[in-house]
Amino acid sequence: MATIETPLGGVELSITADCSSDDASSLSQCIAVFAYRPMIPPSMSVAGCYAALACITPQSSLRNLCFRAALRPAQVVKGGPETGECLDALGIYGDAHVLLIGTEDTDRLQSRLNGSVVFPKEPWPISEDSMTLHLLEAVAGRTLTLHFVVAWNGLPEPEDCSCWYAVDQEHALVLSAWRANHPMQWTRDNVRRDG
């Protein structure tokens, strides 16, 4: 399991899926976690920012593919959805810090992944301490990339909404940042094969 350490606790990242075959090689996947410099207004700043990039190439079709980010809080926190245009995000607040976890919303994902996946009718599950990208089906043989951006600041933030802007990143920027600055650093042991 990949983990991003934050002042509020560890954000654990995982992928699960139902395989259409019991062949262990039917799913080829990986997650890269790396420090990320977000594109935000010049007056804004964040204390920390990381991206988690999942890359999945199913050899056979996958059902119920879930890419999940869950905080294991080190203190009492309160959280909930903080979405916006093109962004689905979870905001989590402790006594002294704010943490946001964000990704593309359904409309943006549908536009980018047209024909590669089947989306659920309900929005992504977001709870007080986790959010999940849930895809009903992923097409065999087509590489699929997904991301979360995690950012935090002390409270009060130097400028309001800095973390929100930091997690509101286009997928192409996240993918480009990883390709430009990081060697292949993947975690291959965080997929559970079900079914």
CSV table of C-alpha atoms in Angstrom, one decimal:
chain,number,residue,atom,x,y,z
A,1,MET,CA,0.0,0.0,0.0
A,2,ALA,CA,1.3,3.4,-0.9
A,3,THR,CA,1.1,6.1,1.8
A,4,ILE,CA,1.6,9.9,1.8
A,5,GLU,CA,2.5,11.2,5.3
A,6,THR,CA,0.8,14.5,6.2
A,7,PRO,CA,0.4,16.5,9.5
A,8,LEU,CA,-3.0,15.0,9.9
A,9,GLY,CA,-1.9,11.4,9.4
A,10,GLY,CA,-1.1,9.0,6.6
A,11,VAL,CA,-3.1,9.1,3.3
A,12,GLU,CA,-3.3,5.5,2.2
A,13,LEU,CA,-3.7,4.8,-1.6
A,14,SER,CA,-5.0,1.5,-2.9
A,15,ILE,CA,-6.6,-0.2,-6.0
A,16,THR,CA,-9.0,-3.0,-6.0
A,17,ALA,CA,-10.9,-4.7,-8.9
A,18,ASP,CA,-12.9,-7.8,-9.8
A,19,CYS,CA,-11.0,-9.6,-12.5
A,20,SER,CA,-12.9,-11.3,-15.3
A,21,SER,CA,-10.3,-14.1,-15.2
A,22,ASP,CA,-8.5,-15.9,-12.4
A,23,ASP,CA,-5.2,-15.6,-14.3
A,24,ALA,CA,-2.9,-13.6,-12.0
A,25,SER,CA,-1.4,-11.8,-15.0
A,26,SER,CA,-4.8,-10.5,-16.1
A,27,LEU,CA,-4.2,-7.2,-14.3
A,28,SER,CA,-1.1,-5.1,-14.7
A,29,GLN,CA,-1.1,-2.0,-12.5
A,30,CYS,CA,1.0,0.4,-10.6
A,31,ILE,CA,0.9,3.6,-8.5
A,32,ALA,CA,3.5,6.3,-8.4
A,33,VAL,CA,3.6,8.8,-5.5
A,34,PHE,CA,5.8,11.9,-5.9
A,35,ALA,CA,6.2,15.5,-4.6
A,36,TYR,CA,4.2,17.7,-6.9
A,37,ARG,CA,4.4,21.4,-7.5
A,38,PRO,CA,0.9,22.6,-8.3
A,39,MET,CA,-0.1,25.3,-10.7
A,40,ILE,CA,-1.8,27.8,-8.4
A,41,PRO,CA,-2.1,31.6,-8.4
A,42,PRO,CA,1.2,33.4,-7.6
A,43,SER,CA,-0.1,34.7,-4.2
A,44,MET,CA,-1.0,31.2,-3.0
A,45,SER,CA,1.2,28.6,-1.4
A,46,VAL,CA,0.9,25.2,0.3
A,47,ALA,CA,3.1,23.6,3.0
A,48,GLY,CA,3.1,20.2,1.2
A,49,CYS,CA,1.7,18.7,-2.0
A,50,TYR,CA,2.0,15.2,-3.5
A,51,ALA,CA,0.4,13.4,-6.4
A,52,ALA,CA,-0.5,9.8,-6.7
A,53,LEU,CA,-0.7,8.5,-10.2
A,54,ALA,CA,-2.3,5.1,-11.0
A,55,CYS,CA,-1.5,3.3,-14.2
A,56,ILE,CA,-3.6,0.2,-15.1
A,57,THR,CA,-3.4,-1.9,-18.2
A,58,PRO,CA,-6.0,-4.7,-17.8
A,59,GLN,CA,-5.3,-7.8,-19.9
A,60,SER,CA,-8.9,-8.7,-19.6
A,61,SER,CA,-11.9,-6.5,-18.7
A,62,LEU,CA,-12.1,-5.4,-15.1
A,63,ARG,CA,-15.2,-4.8,-13.0
A,64,ASN,CA,-15.6,-2.5,-10.0
A,65,LEU,CA,-12.2,-0.9,-10.3
A,66,CYS,CA,-11.7,1.3,-7.2
A,67,PHE,CA,-8.8,3.8,-6.7
A,68,ARG,CA,-9.1,4.9,-3.1
A,69,ALA,CA,-7.4,7.6,-0.9
A,70,ALA,CA,-8.1,7.2,2.8
A,71,LEU,CA,-6.7,9.2,5.7
A,72,ARG,CA,-5.7,7.3,8.8
A,73,PRO,CA,-5.9,10.3,11.1
A,74,ALA,CA,-3.4,10.9,13.9
A,75,GLN,CA,-5.9,13.3,15.6
A,76,VAL,CA,-9.6,14.1,15.6
A,77,VAL,CA,-10.6,15.5,12.2
A,78,LYS,CA,-13.7,16.7,10.4
A,79,GLY,CA,-14.1,16.3,6.7
A,80,GLY,CA,-16.5,16.4,3.8
A,81,PRO,CA,-16.8,17.1,0.1
A,82,GLU,CA,-15.4,20.3,-1.4
A,83,THR,CA,-16.1,20.0,-5.0
A,84,GLY,CA,-16.1,22.5,-7.8
A,85,GLU,CA,-16.2,22.7,-11.6
A,86,CYS,CA,-14.0,19.8,-13.0
A,87,LEU,CA,-13.0,18.9,-9.4
A,88,ASP,CA,-14.1,16.3,-6.9
A,89,ALA,CA,-12.3,16.9,-3.6
A,90,LEU,CA,-12.4,16.0,0.1
A,91,GLY,CA,-11.5,18.6,2.7
A,92,ILE,CA,-10.3,17.4,6.1
A,93,TYR,CA,-9.7,19.8,9.0
A,94,GLY,CA,-7.8,19.3,12.3
A,95,ASP,CA,-7.0,21.8,15.0
A,96,ALA,CA,-4.1,23.3,13.2
A,97,HIS,CA,-4.1,22.0,9.6
A,98,VAL,CA,-6.3,21.6,6.6
A,99,LEU,CA,-5.8,18.8,4.1
A,100,LEU,CA,-7.4,18.4,0.7
A,101,ILE,CA,-7.5,15.3,-1.6
A,102,GLY,CA,-8.7,16.0,-5.1
A,103,THR,CA,-9.2,14.5,-8.5
A,104,GLU,CA,-11.0,15.0,-11.8
A,105,ASP,CA,-14.8,15.0,-11.6
A,106,THR,CA,-17.0,12.6,-13.6
A,107,ASP,CA,-17.6,15.0,-16.5
A,108,ARG,CA,-13.8,15.5,-17.0
A,109,LEU,CA,-13.1,11.8,-16.6
A,110,GLN,CA,-15.8,10.8,-19.1
A,111,SER,CA,-14.4,13.3,-21.6
A,112,ARG,CA,-10.8,12.0,-21.2
A,113,LEU,CA,-11.6,8.3,-21.0
A,114,ASN,CA,-14.4,8.1,-23.5
A,115,GLY,CA,-14.9,4.5,-24.5
A,116,SER,CA,-12.3,3.0,-22.1
A,117,VAL,CA,-14.5,2.7,-19.0
A,118,VAL,CA,-18.1,2.4,-17.8
A,119,PHE,CA,-19.0,4.9,-15.1
A,120,PRO,CA,-21.5,4.4,-12.3
A,121,LYS,CA,-24.7,6.5,-12.2
A,122,GLU,CA,-23.9,7.7,-8.6
A,123,PRO,CA,-21.1,10.1,-7.9
A,124,TRP,CA,-17.8,9.0,-6.3
A,125,PRO,CA,-18.1,7.9,-2.7
A,126,ILE,CA,-16.8,10.6,-0.4
A,127,SER,CA,-16.8,10.2,3.4
A,128,GLU,CA,-15.4,12.2,6.2
A,129,ASP,CA,-11.9,10.7,5.7
A,130,SER,CA,-11.8,9.0,2.3
A,131,MET,CA,-12.8,9.2,-1.4
A,132,THR,CA,-12.9,6.6,-4.1
A,133,LEU,CA,-12.8,6.7,-7.9
A,134,HIS,CA,-15.2,3.9,-8.8
A,135,LEU,CA,-15.4,2.6,-12.3
A,136,LEU,CA,-17.9,-0.2,-13.2
A,137,GLU,CA,-15.8,-1.6,-16.0
A,138,ALA,CA,-12.4,-1.0,-17.6
A,139,VAL,CA,-11.8,-2.2,-21.2
A,140,ALA,CA,-9.1,-4.9,-21.7
A,141,GLY,CA,-5.8,-3.8,-23.3
A,142,ARG,CA,-6.2,0.0,-22.9
A,143,THR,CA,-4.0,1.7,-20.5
A,144,LEU,CA,-5.9,3.8,-17.9
A,145,THR,CA,-4.3,6.5,-15.8
A,146,LEU,CA,-6.0,8.2,-12.7
A,147,HIS,CA,-4.7,10.6,-10.1
A,148,PHE,CA,-5.2,12.1,-6.7
A,149,VAL,CA,-3.4,15.3,-5.6
A,150,VAL,CA,-3.0,15.8,-1.8
A,151,ALA,CA,-2.1,19.2,-0.4
A,152,TRP,CA,-2.0,20.7,3.1
A,153,ASN,CA,-1.5,23.9,5.0
A,154,GLY,CA,-1.5,25.2,8.5
A,155,LEU,CA,-4.6,27.0,9.7
A,156,PRO,CA,-5.4,29.7,8.9
A,157,GLU,CA,-4.1,29.3,5.4
A,158,PRO,CA,-1.7,32.0,4.2
A,159,GLU,CA,-4.4,32.7,1.6
A,160,ASP,CA,-7.9,31.2,1.6
A,161,CYS,CA,-8.5,28.2,-0.7
A,162,SER,CA,-4.8,27.6,-1.5
A,163,CYS,CA,-5.1,23.9,-0.9
A,164,TRP,CA,-8.3,23.8,-2.9
A,165,TYR,CA,-6.5,25.3,-5.9
A,166,ALA,CA,-3.5,23.0,-5.4
A,167,VAL,CA,-5.6,19.9,-5.8
A,168,ASP,CA,-7.6,21.3,-8.7
A,169,GLN,CA,-5.0,20.1,-11.3
A,170,GLU,CA,-5.6,18.9,-14.9
A,171,HIS,CA,-4.6,15.2,-15.4
A,172,ALA,CA,-2.2,16.1,-18.2
A,173,LEU,CA,-0.2,18.4,-15.8
A,174,VAL,CA,0.1,15.6,-13.2
A,175,LEU,CA,1.1,13.0,-15.9
A,176,SER,CA,3.6,15.4,-17.4
A,177,ALA,CA,5.2,16.3,-14.1
A,178,TRP,CA,5.8,12.6,-13.3
A,179,ARG,CA,7.2,11.9,-16.8
A,180,ALA,CA,9.5,14.9,-16.7
A,181,ASN,CA,10.9,14.6,-13.1
A,182,HIS,CA,10.7,11.0,-11.8
A,183,PRO,CA,12.1,7.7,-12.7
A,184,MET,CA,9.8,4.7,-12.8
A,185,GLN,CA,8.9,4.3,-9.2
A,186,TRP,CA,5.8,2.1,-9.0
A,187,THR,CA,4.3,0.1,-6.1
A,188,ARG,CA,3.0,-3.2,-7.5
A,189,ASP,CA,1.8,-4.9,-4.3
A,190,ASN,CA,-1.3,-2.8,-3.6
A,191,VAL,CA,-3.9,-4.5,-5.9
A,192,ARG,CA,-6.2,-7.1,-4.4
A,193,ARG,CA,-7.6,-9.4,-7.1
A,194,ASP,CA,-11.2,-10.4,-6.2
A,195,GLY,CA,-13.5,-12.8,-8.0
